[in-house]
CSV table of C-alpha atoms and ligand atoms in Angstrom, one decimal:
chain,number,residue,atom,x,y,z
A,94,MET,CA,-3.0,10.0,-20.6
A,95,ASN,CA,0.7,9.4,-21.5
A,96,ILE,CA,1.4,5.7,-22.2
A,97,HIS,CA,4.9,4.4,-21.3
A,98,PHE,CA,5.2,1.0,-22.9
A,99,ASP,CA,8.6,-0.7,-22.5
A,100,GLU,CA,9.5,-2.5,-25.7
A,101,THR,CA,12.5,-4.2,-24.0
A,102,ALA,CA,10.4,-5.7,-21.2
A,103,LEU,CA,9.9,-9.5,-21.1
A,104,ARG,CA,6.2,-9.3,-21.0
A,105,ASP,CA,3.4,-7.1,-22.6
A,106,THR,CA,1.5,-6.8,-19.3
A,107,GLN,CA,3.3,-4.1,-17.5
A,108,VAL,CA,2.8,-2.2,-14.3
A,109,VAL,CA,4.1,1.3,-15.0
A,110,ILE,CA,5.2,3.4,-12.1
A,111,ASP,CA,5.7,7.2,-12.3
A,112,THR,CA,8.4,7.7,-9.7
A,113,GLU,CA,8.1,11.5,-10.1
A,114,ALA,CA,4.6,11.2,-8.9
A,115,ILE,CA,5.8,9.3,-5.8
A,116,ARG,CA,8.4,12.1,-5.1
A,117,PHE,CA,5.8,14.8,-5.7
A,118,ASN,CA,3.3,13.1,-3.3
A,119,PHE,CA,6.0,12.6,-0.6
A,120,ARG,CA,7.2,16.1,-0.8
A,121,ASN,CA,3.7,17.5,-0.6
A,122,ILE,CA,3.0,15.3,2.5
A,123,LYS,CA,6.2,16.6,4.1
A,124,GLU,CA,5.3,20.1,3.3
A,125,MET,CA,1.7,19.7,4.7
A,126,CYS,CA,3.0,18.2,7.9
A,127,GLY,CA,5.8,20.8,8.5
A,128,ASP,CA,9.2,20.4,10.1
A,129,ASN,CA,8.1,19.1,13.4
A,130,THR,CA,6.5,15.9,12.1
A,131,ALA,CA,8.5,13.1,10.6
A,132,VAL,CA,6.9,11.2,7.7
A,133,MET,CA,7.3,7.5,7.8
A,134,PRO,CA,6.0,6.1,4.5
A,135,VAL,CA,4.3,2.7,4.7
A,136,ILE,CA,5.6,0.4,1.9
A,137,LYS,CA,4.1,-2.9,3.0
A,138,ALA,CA,2.7,-5.4,0.5
A,139,ASN,CA,5.4,-4.8,-2.0
A,140,ALA,CA,4.8,-1.0,-1.7
A,141,TYR,CA,1.1,-1.5,-2.4
A,142,GLY,CA,2.0,-3.3,-5.6
A,143,HIS,CA,4.4,-0.6,-6.8
A,144,GLY,CA,7.5,-2.7,-6.0
A,145,ALA,CA,9.1,-2.3,-2.6
A,146,GLY,CA,12.8,-2.2,-3.7
A,147,GLU,CA,12.5,0.7,-6.1
A,148,ILE,CA,10.0,2.7,-4.0
A,149,ALA,CA,12.3,2.3,-0.9
A,150,ARG,CA,15.2,3.7,-3.0
A,151,VAL,CA,13.2,6.7,-4.1
A,152,LEU,CA,11.7,7.5,-0.7
A,153,HIS,CA,15.1,7.1,1.0
A,154,GLU,CA,16.5,9.6,-1.5
A,155,GLU,CA,13.7,11.9,-0.6
A,156,GLY,CA,14.7,11.8,3.0
A,157,ALA,CA,12.2,9.4,4.6
A,158,VAL,CA,13.4,8.9,8.2
A,159,TYR,CA,11.8,5.4,8.3
A,160,LEU,CA,10.4,2.8,5.9
A,161,ALA,CA,7.4,0.9,7.4
A,162,VAL,CA,6.5,-2.6,6.5
A,163,ALA,CA,4.0,-5.2,7.9
A,164,THR,CA,6.2,-8.3,8.3
A,165,LEU,CA,9.7,-9.5,9.0
A,166,THR,CA,10.0,-11.0,5.5
A,167,GLU,CA,9.3,-7.6,4.0
A,168,ALA,CA,11.8,-6.0,6.4
A,169,LEU,CA,14.5,-8.5,5.5
A,170,GLU,CA,13.9,-7.8,1.8
A,171,LEU,CA,14.6,-4.2,2.3
A,172,ARG,CA,17.6,-4.8,4.6
A,173,ALA,CA,19.2,-7.0,1.9
A,174,LEU,CA,19.0,-4.0,-0.4
A,175,SER,CA,20.6,-1.4,1.9
A,176,ASP,CA,22.2,-1.1,5.3
A,177,ASP,CA,21.3,2.5,5.4
A,178,TYR,CA,17.5,2.1,5.6
A,179,GLU,CA,15.7,2.6,9.0
A,180,ILE,CA,13.1,-0.2,8.8
A,181,PHE,CA,10.0,-0.4,11.0
A,182,ILE,CA,7.8,-3.5,11.4
A,183,LEU,CA,4.1,-2.4,12.0
A,184,GLY,CA,3.0,-6.0,12.7
A,185,HIS,CA,3.7,-8.9,15.1
A,186,THR,CA,6.9,-10.9,14.7
A,187,PRO,CA,6.8,-14.4,16.2
A,188,ASP,CA,9.0,-15.0,19.2
A,189,ARG,CA,11.2,-17.5,17.4
A,190,LEU,CA,12.2,-14.9,14.8
A,191,LEU,CA,13.0,-12.0,17.1
A,192,GLU,CA,16.7,-12.6,16.9
A,193,LYS,CA,16.6,-11.7,13.2
A,194,VAL,CA,15.0,-8.4,14.2
A,195,ILE,CA,17.9,-7.5,16.4
A,196,ASP,CA,20.6,-8.9,14.0
A,197,ASN,CA,19.2,-6.8,11.2
A,198,ARG,CA,18.7,-3.6,13.2
A,199,ILE,CA,15.0,-3.4,12.6
A,200,THR,CA,12.6,-1.4,14.8
A,201,GLN,CA,9.9,-3.7,16.1
A,202,THR,CA,6.3,-3.0,17.3
A,203,VAL,CA,5.9,-4.4,20.8
A,204,PHE,CA,2.8,-4.7,22.9
A,205,SER,CA,3.4,-7.4,25.5
A,206,TYR,CA,5.9,-7.7,28.4
A,207,LYS,CA,6.5,-11.3,27.4
A,208,GLN,CA,7.8,-10.4,24.0
A,209,ALA,CA,9.7,-7.4,25.2
A,210,GLU,CA,11.5,-9.4,27.8
A,211,LEU,CA,12.6,-11.9,25.2
A,212,LEU,CA,13.8,-9.1,22.9
A,213,SER,CA,15.6,-7.5,25.8
A,214,ALA,CA,17.4,-10.7,26.8
A,215,LEU,CA,18.5,-11.4,23.2
A,216,ALA,CA,19.7,-7.8,22.9
A,217,CYS,CA,21.6,-7.9,26.2
A,218,GLY,CA,23.3,-11.2,25.1
A,219,LYS,CA,24.6,-9.4,22.0
A,220,GLY,CA,25.6,-6.2,23.9
A,221,VAL,CA,23.1,-4.1,21.9
A,222,LYS,CA,19.6,-2.6,22.5
A,223,ALA,CA,16.4,-3.6,20.7
A,224,ARG,CA,14.7,-0.6,19.3
A,225,VAL,CA,11.0,-0.7,19.7
A,226,HIS,CA,7.8,1.4,19.4
A,227,LEU,CA,5.1,0.5,22.0
A,228,LYS,CA,1.7,-0.2,20.5
A,229,VAL,CA,-1.3,1.1,22.5
A,230,ASP,CA,-4.8,-0.4,21.9
A,231,THR,CA,-7.1,2.6,21.9
A,232,GLY,CA,-10.2,0.8,20.6
A,233,PHE,CA,-9.3,-0.9,17.3
A,234,HIS,CA,-8.6,-4.2,19.1
A,235,ARG,CA,-6.1,-5.4,16.5
A,236,LEU,CA,-2.6,-5.1,18.1
A,237,GLY,CA,-1.7,-3.2,21.2
A,238,THR,CA,-2.3,-3.0,25.0
A,239,ASP,CA,-4.2,-0.5,27.1
A,240,ASP,CA,-2.4,-1.7,30.3
A,241,ALA,CA,-0.2,1.2,31.5
A,242,GLY,CA,1.4,-1.1,34.1
A,243,GLU,CA,2.6,-3.5,31.4
A,244,LEU,CA,4.1,-0.7,29.3
A,245,LYS,CA,6.0,0.7,32.3
A,246,LYS,CA,7.5,-2.8,33.0
A,247,ILE,CA,8.6,-2.9,29.3
A,248,LEU,CA,10.1,0.5,29.6
A,249,GLN,CA,12.3,-0.6,32.5
A,250,LEU,CA,13.9,-3.6,30.6
A,251,PRO,CA,17.7,-3.1,30.2
A,252,GLY,CA,17.9,-4.3,26.6
A,253,ILE,CA,14.9,-2.2,25.3
A,254,GLU,CA,15.2,1.2,23.7
A,255,ALA,CA,11.6,2.5,23.4
A,256,GLU,CA,12.0,5.1,20.7
A,257,GLY,CA,8.3,5.6,20.1
A,258,ILE,CA,4.8,4.9,21.1
A,259,PHE,CA,1.8,4.6,18.7
A,260,SER,CA,-1.7,3.6,18.1
A,261,HIS,CA,-4.0,3.1,15.0
A,262,LEU,CA,-7.4,4.6,14.3
A,263,ALA,CA,-10.5,2.7,13.3
A,264,LEU,CA,-11.8,5.8,11.3
A,265,ALA,CA,-15.3,4.9,12.4
A,266,SER,CA,-16.4,8.6,12.8
A,267,TYR,CA,-14.8,11.9,13.9
A,268,GLU,CA,-16.2,11.4,17.5
A,269,ASP,CA,-14.8,7.8,17.7
A,270,ASP,CA,-11.4,9.0,16.3
A,271,MET,CA,-11.3,11.8,18.9
A,272,GLU,CA,-12.0,9.3,21.6
A,273,GLN,CA,-9.2,7.0,20.5
A,274,PHE,CA,-6.8,10.0,20.3
A,275,ARG,CA,-7.8,11.1,23.8
A,276,ARG,CA,-7.1,7.6,25.1
A,277,PHE,CA,-3.7,7.6,23.4
A,278,MET,CA,-2.7,11.0,24.8
A,279,ASN,CA,-3.8,9.9,28.3
A,280,MET,CA,-1.6,6.9,28.1
A,281,VAL,CA,1.3,9.0,26.8
A,282,ASP,CA,0.7,11.5,29.6
A,283,GLU,CA,0.7,8.8,32.3
A,284,LEU,CA,4.0,7.4,31.0
A,285,GLU,CA,5.6,10.8,30.7
A,286,ARG,CA,4.6,11.6,34.3
A,287,ASP,CA,6.7,8.7,35.3
A,288,GLY,CA,9.7,10.2,33.5
A,289,PHE,CA,9.6,8.1,30.3
A,290,ARG,CA,10.2,10.0,27.1
A,291,PHE,CA,9.4,9.1,23.4
A,292,LYS,CA,11.0,10.6,20.4
A,293,TYR,CA,8.1,9.6,18.2
A,294,LYS,CA,4.4,9.6,19.2
A,295,HIS,CA,2.2,8.7,16.2
A,296,ILE,CA,-1.4,7.7,15.4
A,297,ALA,CA,-2.2,9.1,11.9
A,298,ASP,CA,-2.4,7.1,8.7
A,299,SER,CA,-3.1,8.6,5.3
A,300,ILE,CA,-6.7,9.7,6.0
A,301,ALA,CA,-6.0,11.1,9.5
A,302,CYS,CA,-2.8,13.0,8.5
A,303,VAL,CA,-4.8,15.0,6.0
A,304,ASP,CA,-8.1,15.3,7.8
A,305,TYR,CA,-6.9,15.8,11.4
A,306,PRO,CA,-3.9,18.1,11.6
A,307,GLU,CA,-3.9,17.9,15.4
A,308,PHE,CA,-3.3,14.1,15.2
A,309,ARG,CA,0.0,14.5,13.3
A,310,LEU,CA,2.2,14.7,16.5
A,311,ASP,CA,5.9,13.8,15.9
A,312,MET,CA,5.3,11.3,13.1
A,313,VAL,CA,2.7,10.2,10.5
A,314,ARG,CA,2.4,6.9,8.7
A,315,PRO,CA,0.9,7.5,5.3
A,316,GLY,CA,0.6,4.6,2.8
A,317,ALA,CA,-2.1,5.1,0.2
A,318,LEU,CA,-1.4,8.8,0.1
A,319,VAL,CA,2.3,8.3,-0.9
A,320,PHE,CA,1.0,6.4,-3.9
A,321,GLY,CA,-1.4,9.1,-4.8
A,322,LEU,CA,-4.7,7.5,-3.7
A,323,LYS,CA,-7.2,9.8,-2.0
A,324,GLY,CA,-9.5,8.5,0.7
A,325,PHE,CA,-10.2,11.6,2.8
A,326,HIS,CA,-13.0,14.1,2.5
A,327,LYS,CA,-12.3,17.2,4.5
A,328,GLY,CA,-8.6,18.2,4.1
A,329,HIS,CA,-6.9,19.0,0.9
A,330,ILE,CA,-3.5,18.0,-0.5
A,331,GLU,CA,-2.4,17.7,-4.1
A,332,ILE,CA,-1.3,14.1,-5.0
A,333,LYS,CA,-1.0,12.1,-8.2
A,334,GLN,CA,-1.8,8.4,-8.8
A,335,ALA,CA,1.6,6.8,-9.6
A,336,ILE,CA,0.5,3.5,-10.9
A,337,SER,CA,-0.9,2.4,-14.2
A,338,MET,CA,-1.2,-1.0,-15.9
A,339,ILE,CA,-1.1,-1.7,-19.6
A,340,THR,CA,-0.8,-4.6,-22.0
A,341,LYS,CA,-1.0,-5.4,-25.7
A,342,ILE,CA,-3.6,-7.3,-27.8
A,343,SER,CA,-2.2,-10.9,-28.5
A,344,GLN,CA,-4.8,-11.9,-31.0
A,345,LEU,CA,-8.0,-10.8,-32.7
A,346,HIS,CA,-10.9,-13.1,-33.5
A,347,ARG,CA,-13.8,-12.2,-35.9
A,348,ILE,CA,-16.8,-14.3,-34.8
A,349,PRO,CA,-20.4,-14.5,-36.0
A,350,GLU,CA,-23.4,-13.5,-33.9
A,351,GLY,CA,-24.3,-16.2,-31.3
A,352,GLU,CA,-20.8,-17.6,-30.8
A,353,GLY,CA,-19.7,-18.1,-27.2
A,354,VAL,CA,-16.5,-16.8,-25.7
A,355,SER,CA,-14.3,-18.2,-22.9
A,356,TYR,CA,-15.1,-20.9,-20.3
A,357,ASP,CA,-18.7,-22.1,-20.2
A,358,TYR,CA,-19.6,-19.7,-23.0
A,359,CYS,CA,-21.0,-17.4,-20.4
A,360,TRP,CA,-21.0,-14.6,-23.0
A,361,LYS,CA,-22.4,-15.0,-26.4
A,362,ALA,CA,-21.9,-12.5,-29.2
A,363,PRO,CA,-25.0,-10.4,-29.7
A,364,ARG,CA,-23.9,-9.5,-33.2
A,365,ASP,CA,-21.0,-10.3,-35.5
A,366,SER,CA,-18.1,-9.3,-33.3
A,367,VAL,CA,-14.3,-8.7,-33.1
A,368,ILE,CA,-12.8,-10.1,-29.9
A,369,ALA,CA,-9.4,-9.2,-28.6
A,370,THR,CA,-7.4,-11.6,-26.5
A,371,LEU,CA,-5.3,-9.9,-23.8
A,372,PRO,CA,-2.4,-11.5,-21.9
A,373,PHE,CA,-3.5,-10.7,-18.3
A,374,GLY,CA,-5.8,-12.6,-15.9
A,375,TYR,CA,-6.6,-13.1,-12.3
A,376,ALA,CA,-3.2,-14.5,-11.5
A,377,ASP,CA,-1.8,-11.1,-12.2
A,378,GLY,CA,-4.0,-9.7,-9.5
A,379,TYR,CA,-6.9,-8.4,-11.7
A,380,PRO,CA,-10.2,-9.1,-9.9
A,381,ARG,CA,-12.0,-12.1,-11.4
A,382,ASN,CA,-15.3,-10.5,-10.5
A,383,MET,CA,-14.7,-7.7,-13.0
A,384,ARG,CA,-16.5,-9.9,-15.5
A,385,ASP,CA,-19.4,-8.0,-17.0
A,386,LYS,CA,-18.2,-4.8,-15.4
A,387,GLY,CA,-14.5,-4.3,-16.3
A,388,TYR,CA,-13.2,-2.8,-19.4
A,389,VAL,CA,-9.9,-1.8,-21.0
A,390,THR,CA,-9.2,1.2,-23.2
A,391,ILE,CA,-7.9,0.7,-26.7
A,392,ARG,CA,-7.3,3.7,-29.0
A,393,GLY,CA,-9.1,5.9,-26.4
A,394,ILE,CA,-12.3,3.7,-26.6
A,395,LYS,CA,-13.7,1.7,-23.7
A,396,CYS,CA,-13.8,-2.0,-24.6
A,397,PRO,CA,-15.8,-4.3,-22.2
A,398,LEU,CA,-14.3,-7.5,-21.0
A,399,VAL,CA,-16.5,-10.4,-22.1
A,400,GLY,CA,-16.8,-13.9,-20.8
A,401,VAL,CA,-15.2,-15.2,-17.7
A,402,LEU,CA,-11.7,-14.0,-16.9
A,403,CYS,CA,-9.1,-16.7,-17.2
A,404,MET,CA,-6.0,-17.1,-15.0
A,405,ASP,CA,-3.6,-15.6,-17.5
A,406,GLN,CA,-5.8,-14.1,-20.2
A,407,CYS,CA,-9.1,-12.4,-20.9
A,408,MET,CA,-11.1,-11.2,-23.8
A,409,ALA,CA,-12.5,-7.8,-24.7
A,410,ASP,CA,-15.1,-6.8,-27.3
A,411,VAL,CA,-13.4,-4.4,-29.7
A,412,THR,CA,-16.0,-4.5,-32.5
A,413,HIS,CA,-16.5,-0.8,-32.2
A,414,VAL,CA,-12.9,0.3,-32.3
A,415,PRO,CA,-12.0,1.6,-35.8
A,416,GLY,CA,-8.7,0.2,-37.2
A,417,VAL,CA,-8.1,-2.1,-34.2
A,418,SER,CA,-5.1,-4.3,-34.8
A,419,GLU,CA,-3.0,-6.9,-33.0
A,420,ASP,CA,-0.3,-5.3,-30.9
A,421,ASP,CA,-2.5,-2.3,-30.0
A,422,ILE,CA,-1.9,-1.2,-26.5
A,423,ALA,CA,-4.8,-1.7,-24.0
A,424,VAL,CA,-4.9,0.3,-20.8
A,425,ILE,CA,-6.0,-1.8,-17.9
A,426,TYR,CA,-5.7,0.8,-15.1
A,427,GLY,CA,-5.0,4.4,-16.2
A,428,ASP,CA,-5.3,7.8,-14.6
A,429,GLY,CA,-8.9,8.3,-15.5
A,430,THR,CA,-8.4,10.5,-18.5
A,431,ASP,CA,-9.0,9.4,-22.1
A,432,ASN,CA,-11.6,7.0,-21.1
A,433,THR,CA,-9.3,5.0,-18.9
A,434,MET,CA,-10.3,3.3,-15.6
A,435,ASN,CA,-8.5,4.7,-12.6
A,436,ILE,CA,-7.9,2.9,-9.3
A,437,GLN,CA,-10.9,4.5,-7.7
A,438,GLU,CA,-13.3,3.3,-10.4
A,439,ALA,CA,-11.7,-0.2,-10.4
A,440,SER,CA,-12.3,-0.4,-6.6
A,441,GLU,CA,-16.0,0.6,-7.0
A,442,LEU,CA,-16.6,-1.9,-9.9
A,443,ALA,CA,-14.9,-4.7,-8.0
A,444,GLY,CA,-16.6,-3.9,-4.8
A,445,THR,CA,-13.5,-3.3,-2.7
A,446,ASN,CA,-11.2,-0.5,-1.7
A,447,LYS,CA,-8.4,1.2,-3.7
A,448,ASN,CA,-5.7,-0.3,-1.5
A,449,GLU,CA,-6.8,-3.8,-2.3
A,450,ILE,CA,-6.9,-3.2,-6.0
A,451,ILE,CA,-3.2,-2.2,-6.1
A,452,ALA,CA,-1.9,-4.4,-3.3
A,453,ARG,CA,-3.2,-7.5,-5.1
A,454,ILE,CA,-1.3,-6.8,-8.3
A,455,MET,CA,1.0,-9.7,-8.2
A,456,ALA,CA,4.7,-10.0,-8.8
A,457,ARG,CA,4.1,-11.5,-12.3
A,458,PRO,CA,3.4,-8.3,-14.3
A,459,VAL,CA,6.7,-6.6,-15.3
A,460,ARG,CA,7.3,-3.4,-13.4
A,461,VAL,CA,8.5,-0.4,-15.4
A,462,TYR,CA,9.8,2.7,-13.7
A,463,TYR,CA,10.2,6.1,-15.3
B,501,PLP,C1,-1.1,0.0,6.6
B,501,PLP,C2,-0.9,0.9,7.8
B,501,PLP,C3,-0.8,2.3,7.7
B,501,PLP,C4,-1.0,3.0,6.3
B,501,PLP,O1,-2.3,3.0,6.0
B,501,PLP,P1,-2.9,3.9,4.8
B,501,PLP,O2,-4.4,3.9,5.0
B,501,PLP,O3,-2.5,3.2,3.5
B,501,PLP,O4,-2.3,5.2,5.0
B,501,PLP,C5,-0.5,3.0,8.8
B,501,PLP,N1,-0.4,2.4,10.0
B,501,PLP,C6,-0.6,1.1,10.2
B,501,PLP,C7,-0.4,0.5,11.5
B,501,PLP,C8,-0.8,0.2,9.1
B,501,PLP,O5,-1.0,-1.1,9.3
């Protein structure tokens, strides 16, 4: 893999983002969905660790109609960067903060009459309309309502502009997803029979928008897919992982057989060894349970992490790396080529999913865009 280390950055541990890969993925998603389906990229959790500000700029340039986030704080961060963004909050915003939603022209998810009434009153007081998407609970039981009567009451509020209606899939099985889709479309039909119209009806996340073309409707909400992470099995789309994470060796230790390394001496050298200290740890978002499983790649060779991972540093066994020297680059997460660990493999080793591996990468590592 190509390594892009930024010598001017303030830290050796760097999250490197290939913005061309993000553009490539987004264009392929748009092409796959066609002209009748809007693509709303989901850039919650600091754009899945990629850095929300820069990713928002790139996706806005690529013509994203909306940028979706999970929380008000994420929405306000984006609003501070540009007045031009259309921002969508997928989650719940507490009543006491709803005025900020209106003042910052943010589109809010709404699923109860109580909340909608409050939004409507606030909006009317300001002489504007609160733009919302109604959330329907079709079986996930996270956010949403299945009460058509309540939705109809919301739709009649004077300060509410219901631009969209949506739901979210549990992805339990094809049959269960079909059942959720059927319930969603029944709800939409019932509201449309009463004369209500929605510009955007949407239910598909990354997996559904690839696997179930019939679920794409007017809009899709891909997150992982934009960042080049595959989770689907049936459909096909070409995407590229955009993120990698690299660092440099801070120090080398030559230790005799039997010496312990790191807290509690949990690992002892089985032979005379060369140990590399690396300046990243669990406070950077690297899973602490990677001990005994994780590795970095130095000079194209896999080097196992040894001993417990510390908060800011960890150690790797580099005894078998010819010519290893301080300042050598170590690939933490790569694209899977040249013996590097990709996000898929990291998720398997850490016993989690790909989204958690990248979303947990903290603010601390420097982010480098190219
Ligand atoms: C996070 C989220 C998405 C995107 O999920 P991916 O699996 O990353 O595509 C879509 N919709 C909602 C409601 C979400 O919370």
